[in-house]
Amino acid sequence: MLRKLNYELDYDIYDEYDDGNDMEASVGKLPLLDKPTGKPGFWHCSICTNNNDESLLSCDTCGVFRDSTGIIDNDSGEKVYGKSKDSRASVMARSLFALSPHQMPKPAVISDIFLAKEAVKSHEKGCIEAYFNDLQKTFTSPHCNHSINIAPFKFDTPSPDDIVSSGKNAARNFPKVPLGSTKASSNITGKKEIVNLLPVNEVSNSSSASSSKDNHIDVSESSNSRDYEDAPQIIADDLHRLKLDKNSKDNRSKKASRNVQYKPEKWMLSDQEQGISSQLNLAVVGHVDSGKSTLCGRLLHLLGRISKKQMHKNEKEAKEKGKGSFAYAWAMDESAEERQRGITMTVAVAYFDSKKFRVVLLDSPGHKDFVPNMISGATQADAAVLVVDASVGSFEAGMGGNSVGQTKEHAQLIRSFGVEQIIVAVNKMDLVEFSKERFDFIKLQLGLFLCSCKFKESSVAWIPLSAMENQNLVTTASDVRLSSWYQGFCLLDAIDSLKPPQRDVSKPLLLPICDVVISHFVGQVAVCGKLEFGALRASSKVLVMPSGDLATVQTIQRDYCPCTIAKAGDNVAVSLQGIDAGHVMPGGVLCHPDLPVTVASSLELKILVLDIVTPILVGSQVEIHIHHAKEAARVTKILSLLDQKSGKVSRNAPRILTARQSAIIEVALDGTVCVEEFSVCRALGRAFLRASGSTIAVGIVTRVLEQGS
C-alpha cells in the first residue's frame, strides 16, 4: 500500500525574496529534470519540451522543477535570484533533502518521486509530495551512505489515525450537550470529560470508581498513550450508561414518584370569584325520541338564552322541511345531518343561570348507535335529568321489554359515572291527558329499576311536564289537568334543589380531554373537558398524556367567556402552545408535570354484568370505555365470581358470566389508555364494557396489571 506524505515548508520564517522568485535554492539539490536550450534567456523542459523563461524555477506548462545545478552553485554560496543558499527551511525539509552531493539519490529515482502534475500546487502551498515506498527505497539504497533507520510500526499502540477515527465515531453517537455545560481541562484526557457528561446520579458512582486514577493524572507521553489505548472501551461503557430510552417521555411518567407531597399554591385555594355561582354539569339522557333536545331548547328559550330571531328562523326552517315540532330541538341539534335524520348524534353543550347554579347543559344522544358519544359527554355530569316519554308504548320501548332499552341503559351508565342525584322528567304528559294514573305507573316501574341501580329514593326527583306545551318547566303548571293533582317543584326549581357538588382544588391538576379543536391558521390546539381536580391558569405548564409532552396554557375559556383561572368542576376550553397537534387526542389527560397519570395496556376490573343474552367468556372481544377514552380489548381471565350482597368471592375461575352477575376479570387492551385505580382517582377509575352495539357490563378498575410504553 502506498502512503502519500505531505511535507510542509515553513514559509513564515523565510527571508525576504525578490519578485518572481518562488522558492529558496538552498533547500537542497534537486534532480536534473530539464535540458538546456539553444535559445538565450530560455531553458528547455525535459518533460513537456516547453521553452520557459530563464527567470522561472519550474516549468510554466507542466510545473516540473528546473535543474537546480544550473541555477546555484552549492559550494560557492553566491546569491542567485536574490537568494542565499543558507536561507532557513523547515527542519523536516532539511532532514530529507539537505544531503551531501554523494548522498543524493539517482535522478531517475527522484524523477519518479516528484509528481509533475501537482508540482505547482505543492510549490504554492509549501509542500513537496512523495510516495513513502520510494522515499524508503531512496534512503535505504546502497548508493546512500548516510544511515537512516526507519523502524516499522508495531501496532502495539493506537496510531494518530486510529485516535482520530475513534474520536469521530464517539462524537457521532454522543448525545448533544449544551454549550458551557461541561468543563474540560486541557491536561485531562477524554475519560474525565465523559464523566462530566454523566447524569448526577451516575457521576457519583463513576467518580468514586475513577478517583484513584483522576487524582494522579500524568500528562507525559506515556500516560497519554495509555489513556488513548483505553479510550475506546471507556467511551463504549459511558455511552452504554448514557443511552437514551426510545420512550423517554413515557419514562418521565414511569419514574415520577407517586409519593411526591403535592402542595397546592395559594392562588388555587383563594376564595371563589365574586358574583359567580358554583357550576353544575347537568346531563340530559334518555331513550331516543323522548324529547330531550326539545326540552333543552324550550328551557333555554324561556330563560332568554335563545333570541326570538333565532327561534323564528328555526321554526321557519322546520316547517319548510315538514318537521314543525322540531323547532326547539334544532336549538341544540345544529348540524345538517342531525336535522335531516331528526335525532341527536353528538353531545350538545349549552349554558344558563338558575337561582343557585351556573348550569352546563349536556344534551346527550339517545339512539343506541351513539351511546359511545353519550358516555363521552355524560361522564362529565354532576347530576342528570332522565327524560321519559309518557305516551303509551314509548315508555315500554325505553324500558326494553325483552331487551335493554336506552332508558335502562342510560340510567345504569349515569349511576356508573358516579352520579347520585337524578331528576326523572316524565315528558309528553299532554299526550296522555296529564293522567295521574299513567304518571304513577311510570314512577312505580322505573322506580324499582332505579333502586336496583343503587339510586337512593331521597336522591330521585319526579317531575311531570310537557315541553311542547310549556307545562311545569320554569313555572308551576297552568293546565288544571296537571295542577289539580301535582303541586311539587317545576323543573327549574328541581334543579336548584340539587346539592352542590364537592370540588377538590387541593389535589393535583387532572383534566380528561373530551374534545380537541385544531386551528391550523393560528397554529394552536385547544382541548375541552371538565376540570376534575386542581386548578389551572394561563401561562402554567401542563403535561399532556399519554404522549408525555409538556405544553403551556395560553388561554382559558369557561362558558364561552375568557377567564384567567379555572378550578375543579369547571367545564373549560384550554388552548395550548408548544406541542404538536398530533400528540393531543380525545381520551388523553392534562395533568401536573410532576405527577403524570398512569398509561395502561392491561387491567383488572370488578364488573357488574347487565341484562345480556350472550354470556361473557374468556377471549370475548369487547370495547372498553374509560372517561373519554375507548379502546378495543379482550377478556383474558375470569378470576372469580362475587356475591352481590356481601361482595365476597363465591366461586373461583368460572367458565362464563351471565346476566346480573358480579365478577373480577382481566382484560388486555389493543392500545393504551390513561387510567388510575378507582381507589386512587374515581374519575379515571370507572370502566364500561360494550359489545355488539350495547353495554354489557359496568365496573371499576381495581388494579393496573401492565403499564403501556
PDB file of N, CA, C and O in Angstrom, residues 42 124 293 314 329 446 449 497 499 567 604 613 704:
ATOM      1  N   PHE A  42      16.271  31.311 -22.207  1.00  0.00           N
ATOM      2  CA  PHE A  42      15.231  30.287 -22.051  1.00  0.00           C
ATOM      3  C   PHE A  42      15.869  28.976 -21.622  1.00  0.00           C
ATOM      4  O   PHE A  42      17.043  28.731 -21.880  1.00  0.00           O
ATOM      5  N   GLU A 124       3.141  26.148  -4.365  1.00  0.00           N
ATOM      6  CA  GLU A 124       2.394  27.271  -3.811  1.00  0.00           C
ATOM      7  C   GLU A 124       2.034  27.038  -2.348  1.00  0.00           C
ATOM      8  O   GLU A 124       1.991  27.955  -1.539  1.00  0.00           O
ATOM      9  N   SER A 293     -83.920  16.931  23.373  1.00  0.00           N
ATOM     10  CA  SER A 293     -83.476  18.167  22.727  1.00  0.00           C
ATOM     11  C   SER A 293     -84.570  19.231  22.745  1.00  0.00           C
ATOM     12  O   SER A 293     -84.292  20.427  22.923  1.00  0.00           O
ATOM     13  N   ASN A 314     -85.555  29.023  13.226  1.00  0.00           N
ATOM     14  CA  ASN A 314     -85.687  27.573  13.399  1.00  0.00           C
ATOM     15  C   ASN A 314     -87.097  27.105  13.058  1.00  0.00           C
ATOM     16  O   ASN A 314     -87.289  26.043  12.433  1.00  0.00           O
ATOM     17  N   ALA A 329     -85.971  21.672  19.187  1.00  0.00           N
ATOM     18  CA  ALA A 329     -84.879  20.695  19.193  1.00  0.00           C
ATOM     19  C   ALA A 329     -83.708  21.193  18.368  1.00  0.00           C
ATOM     20  O   ALA A 329     -82.538  20.900  18.673  1.00  0.00           O
ATOM     21  N   LEU A 446     -90.318   2.390  36.868  1.00  0.00           N
ATOM     22  CA  LEU A 446     -88.954   2.909  36.745  1.00  0.00           C
ATOM     23  C   LEU A 446     -88.285   3.049  38.104  1.00  0.00           C
ATOM     24  O   LEU A 446     -87.057   2.875  38.217  1.00  0.00           O
ATOM     25  N   PHE A 449     -86.528  -0.092  39.139  1.00  0.00           N
ATOM     26  CA  PHE A 449     -85.267  -0.291  38.414  1.00  0.00           C
ATOM     27  C   PHE A 449     -84.180   0.648  38.931  1.00  0.00           C
ATOM     28  O   PHE A 449     -83.017   0.237  39.050  1.00  0.00           O
ATOM     29  N   SER A 497     -82.818  22.580  43.631  1.00  0.00           N
ATOM     30  CA  SER A 497     -82.884  21.800  44.868  1.00  0.00           C
ATOM     31  C   SER A 497     -81.765  20.769  44.990  1.00  0.00           C
ATOM     32  O   SER A 497     -81.607  20.151  46.057  1.00  0.00           O
ATOM     33  N   LYS A 499     -78.078  19.205  45.489  1.00  0.00           N
ATOM     34  CA  LYS A 499     -76.964  19.571  46.358  1.00  0.00           C
ATOM     35  C   LYS A 499     -75.759  19.979  45.520  1.00  0.00           C
ATOM     36  O   LYS A 499     -75.479  19.349  44.488  1.00  0.00           O
ATOM     37  N   LYS A 567     -61.095  26.275  38.018  1.00  0.00           N
ATOM     38  CA  LYS A 567     -60.935  25.374  39.154  1.00  0.00           C
ATOM     39  C   LYS A 567     -61.748  24.106  38.950  1.00  0.00           C
ATOM     40  O   LYS A 567     -62.518  23.990  37.992  1.00  0.00           O
ATOM     41  N   GLU A 604     -57.169  -5.032  35.618  1.00  0.00           N
ATOM     42  CA  GLU A 604     -58.052  -5.907  36.378  1.00  0.00           C
ATOM     43  C   GLU A 604     -59.289  -5.104  36.752  1.00  0.00           C
ATOM     44  O   GLU A 604     -59.183  -4.006  37.308  1.00  0.00           O
ATOM     45  N   VAL A 613     -77.786 -11.226  26.698  1.00  0.00           N
ATOM     46  CA  VAL A 613     -78.247 -12.511  26.180  1.00  0.00           C
ATOM     47  C   VAL A 613     -77.069 -13.448  25.954  1.00  0.00           C
ATOM     48  O   VAL A 613     -77.109 -14.628  26.337  1.00  0.00           O
ATOM     49  N   VAL A 704     -53.933  -2.001  37.992  1.00  0.00           N
ATOM     50  CA  VAL A 704     -53.265  -1.846  36.698  1.00  0.00           C
ATOM     51  C   VAL A 704     -52.236  -2.960  36.583  1.00  0.00           C
ATOM     52  O   VAL A 704     -51.249  -2.998  37.325  1.00  0.00           O
TER      53      VAL A 704
END
